[in-house]
Coordinates of C-alpha atoms in Angstrom, one line a residue:
M1 CA -20.8 -16.8 -14.4
S2 CA -23.7 -19.3 -14.7
T3 CA -24.4 -22.2 -12.9
E4 CA -24.0 -24.4 -16.4
I5 CA -20.5 -22.5 -17.0
G6 CA -19.2 -22.6 -13.5
E7 CA -20.3 -26.6 -13.3
V8 CA -17.7 -27.3 -16.1
L9 CA -15.0 -24.7 -15.5
L10 CA -15.1 -25.0 -11.4
E11 CA -15.8 -27.8 -11.1
N12 CA -14.9 -30.5 -13.6
A13 CA -12.1 -28.9 -15.7
P14 CA -8.2 -29.3 -14.5
K15 CA -7.5 -26.4 -12.1
K16 CA -5.1 -25.0 -14.9
S17 CA -7.6 -24.8 -17.6
Q18 CA -10.4 -22.8 -14.9
Y19 CA -9.4 -19.8 -16.8
I20 CA -10.5 -17.3 -14.0
D21 CA -7.2 -15.1 -13.7
P22 CA -7.5 -11.9 -14.7
E23 CA -5.5 -11.5 -17.6
I24 CA -6.9 -14.5 -19.3
Q25 CA -9.9 -13.5 -18.6
K26 CA -9.2 -9.9 -20.1
E27 CA -7.5 -11.6 -22.9
I28 CA -10.6 -13.1 -23.7
L29 CA -12.6 -10.3 -23.6
H30 CA -10.4 -8.7 -26.3
I31 CA -10.4 -11.3 -28.2
M32 CA -14.3 -11.0 -28.0
A33 CA -13.9 -7.5 -28.5
N34 CA -12.0 -7.9 -31.8
R35 CA -14.4 -10.4 -33.4
V36 CA -17.5 -8.4 -32.6
R37 CA -15.3 -5.4 -34.4
Q38 CA -14.4 -7.4 -37.5
M39 CA -18.1 -8.8 -37.6
V40 CA -19.2 -4.8 -37.3
C41 CA -16.5 -4.0 -40.3
E42 CA -18.3 -6.7 -42.8
E43 CA -21.3 -5.4 -42.4
I44 CA -20.7 -2.0 -43.0
R45 CA -18.3 -2.8 -45.9
D46 CA -19.1 0.0 -48.8
K47 CA -21.9 1.5 -47.0
C48 CA -22.3 4.6 -45.5
F49 CA -21.9 5.2 -41.5
C50 CA -22.5 7.3 -39.4
I51 CA -19.7 8.3 -36.2
L52 CA -20.7 9.3 -32.6
V53 CA -17.8 10.3 -30.3
D54 CA -17.2 11.5 -27.2
E55 CA -14.4 11.9 -24.5
A56 CA -13.8 12.1 -21.1
Q57 CA -11.8 11.3 -18.0
D58 CA -11.7 7.5 -16.4
I59 CA -11.2 7.2 -12.8
S60 CA -7.6 7.4 -12.7
K61 CA -8.0 11.1 -14.8
R62 CA -6.6 9.6 -18.1
E63 CA -8.4 10.8 -21.3
Q64 CA -10.6 9.0 -23.2
M65 CA -12.4 8.6 -26.8
T66 CA -15.2 6.5 -27.3
I67 CA -16.5 6.2 -30.6
I68 CA -19.9 4.6 -31.6
L69 CA -21.2 3.7 -35.3
R70 CA -24.4 4.2 -36.4
F71 CA -26.1 2.1 -39.4
V72 CA -28.2 0.6 -41.4
N73 CA -27.4 -3.2 -41.2
N74 CA -28.3 -6.3 -43.3
H75 CA -31.8 -6.3 -42.8
E76 CA -32.2 -3.0 -43.1
I77 CA -32.3 -1.6 -39.7
L78 CA -31.0 1.0 -38.1
T79 CA -28.3 -0.2 -35.9
E80 CA -25.6 2.3 -33.3
I81 CA -22.9 -0.1 -31.5
F82 CA -20.2 0.8 -29.4
F83 CA -17.2 0.3 -31.4
S84 CA -14.0 1.4 -29.5
I85 CA -12.7 3.4 -26.8
K86 CA -9.0 4.8 -26.8
N87 CA -7.0 6.4 -24.6
V88 CA -5.5 9.9 -26.0
S89 CA -3.3 12.3 -24.4
D90 CA -5.0 14.9 -24.7
T91 CA -8.6 16.4 -26.5
T92 CA -7.1 18.9 -28.9
S93 CA -9.1 18.7 -31.8
L94 CA -5.8 18.0 -34.0
N95 CA -5.4 14.6 -32.1
L96 CA -9.1 13.5 -31.5
K97 CA -8.4 13.6 -35.7
K98 CA -5.2 11.9 -35.3
E99 CA -6.5 9.1 -33.3
R100 CA -10.0 8.8 -34.5
S101 CA -8.1 7.9 -38.1
N102 CA -5.9 5.4 -36.6
V103 CA -9.2 3.7 -35.9
H104 CA -10.1 4.4 -39.3
V105 CA -7.3 2.8 -40.9
H106 CA -6.8 -0.3 -38.9
H107 CA -10.1 -1.4 -39.1
N108 CA -10.9 -0.5 -42.9
L109 CA -13.7 2.2 -42.6
Q110 CA -13.3 4.7 -45.4
V111 CA -13.4 8.3 -44.3
K112 CA -15.5 9.4 -47.3
K113 CA -18.4 7.2 -46.4
I114 CA -19.4 9.2 -43.1
R115 CA -22.9 11.0 -43.8
G116 CA -23.0 12.2 -40.1
Q117 CA -20.7 13.6 -36.9
G118 CA -22.3 13.5 -33.9
Y119 CA -20.4 15.2 -30.7
N120 CA -21.3 17.2 -27.9
G121 CA -20.8 21.1 -27.8
A122 CA -17.5 21.6 -26.9
S123 CA -15.6 23.8 -29.1
N124 CA -12.9 21.4 -29.8
M125 CA -16.2 19.5 -31.1
R126 CA -18.0 21.8 -32.4
D127 CA -16.2 25.0 -33.5
A128 CA -16.7 25.7 -37.5
W129 CA -13.5 26.4 -38.0
N130 CA -10.7 24.0 -36.0
G131 CA -12.8 21.7 -34.2
L132 CA -13.2 18.1 -34.7
R133 CA -16.3 18.4 -37.2
A134 CA -14.6 20.9 -39.2
L135 CA -11.4 18.9 -40.0
F136 CA -13.2 15.7 -41.1
L137 CA -15.4 17.8 -43.3
R138 CA -12.5 18.6 -45.0
D139 CA -12.2 15.2 -45.7
C140 CA -15.4 14.4 -46.4
P141 CA -18.0 17.4 -47.3
Y142 CA -20.7 15.3 -46.9
A143 CA -20.3 14.4 -43.0
Y144 CA -22.6 16.6 -41.6
Y145 CA -22.5 17.8 -38.1
I146 CA -25.5 17.0 -35.4
H147 CA -25.1 18.3 -31.7
C148 CA -25.7 15.0 -29.5
F149 CA -29.5 14.7 -28.2
A150 CA -28.2 13.0 -25.0
H151 CA -26.0 16.1 -24.6
R152 CA -29.0 18.5 -25.1
L153 CA -30.6 16.8 -22.8
Q154 CA -28.2 17.2 -20.2
L155 CA -28.1 20.8 -21.1
T156 CA -31.7 21.2 -20.3
L157 CA -31.7 19.4 -17.2
V158 CA -29.0 21.1 -15.9
Y159 CA -30.7 24.7 -16.5
A160 CA -34.1 23.5 -15.3
A161 CA -32.0 22.2 -12.1
K162 CA -30.9 25.8 -11.4
D163 CA -34.5 26.6 -10.3
V164 CA -34.5 23.6 -7.3
S165 CA -32.1 24.6 -4.9
V166 CA -31.7 21.1 -3.4
I167 CA -30.7 19.9 -6.7
W168 CA -28.7 22.5 -7.8
E169 CA -26.3 21.9 -4.3
L170 CA -26.6 18.3 -4.8
F171 CA -24.9 18.3 -8.1
S172 CA -22.6 21.0 -7.3
H173 CA -21.6 19.0 -4.4
L174 CA -21.0 16.0 -6.8
D175 CA -19.2 18.2 -9.2
N176 CA -17.0 19.4 -6.7
I177 CA -15.8 16.0 -5.5
V178 CA -15.7 14.5 -9.1
T179 CA -13.4 17.7 -10.5
S180 CA -11.1 17.9 -7.4
S181 CA -7.6 17.7 -7.3
T182 CA -5.4 14.5 -7.4
K183 CA -4.5 15.3 -3.2
S184 CA -8.6 15.6 -2.6
I185 CA -9.3 12.2 -4.4
A186 CA -6.3 10.8 -2.7
E187 CA -8.0 11.9 0.4
L188 CA -11.4 11.0 -0.4
H189 CA -10.1 6.9 -1.1
D190 CA -8.4 6.9 2.3
A191 CA -11.4 8.0 4.0
Q192 CA -13.5 5.4 1.7
R193 CA -10.9 2.7 3.0
N194 CA -11.0 3.7 6.7
E195 CA -14.7 3.6 6.8
I196 CA -14.8 0.2 4.9
K197 CA -12.5 -1.1 7.7
N198 CA -14.5 0.3 10.6
L199 CA -17.6 -1.9 8.9
L200 CA -15.8 -5.0 8.5
A201 CA -14.5 -4.4 12.4
S202 CA -18.1 -3.9 13.8
G203 CA -19.1 -7.2 11.3
E204 CA -21.6 -4.6 9.9
R205 CA -20.1 -5.7 6.3
D206 CA -18.5 -9.0 4.8
S207 CA -15.1 -9.5 3.8
G208 CA -13.8 -11.9 0.6
T209 CA -12.4 -11.7 -3.2
E210 CA -13.4 -8.3 -4.3
A211 CA -15.8 -7.4 -1.7
N212 CA -14.8 -4.3 -1.1

């Protein structure tokens, strides 16, 4: 928080109006996010646009789908904006299409105006018959699919890293940790908590709200 805002909210404002409660802050962020999405939709209106989608697990192992819009704004500048993130029950192409269609309908984004789809190379995304790109091509034949360049770069780096044994071992160990079972992750969290307790006891780490 900036010094100017801190002086107003934490020093001069009444205690009940400091807006530092986590729930209040989340509500404020939610209002701001909705306003940004509204402004983006107003700028797109009837313009053509592209959509980038990716799916991944969050820290609690819940599946999520991120949606990014790419369009030319009112100043004729190519713009790429993070638009939404949705929790999904599974990552099948049909379910991803349903969730994405809900976003389109809710924000009045016309599917027929899509001119590009950018996904990774997973079969549920790129499959020519039943993948997410194929399902939307049936609704909009001009929504051409492009394999995400960031994912291409990742695949290139993975391939190159295989020739460097030290790097390959490091990422192999990290992959084992990240994709471990729930029991293994819980054990890792316990080990981290114990380490923090030891550091606090020895004075190597300070305590405080949200410090650890």
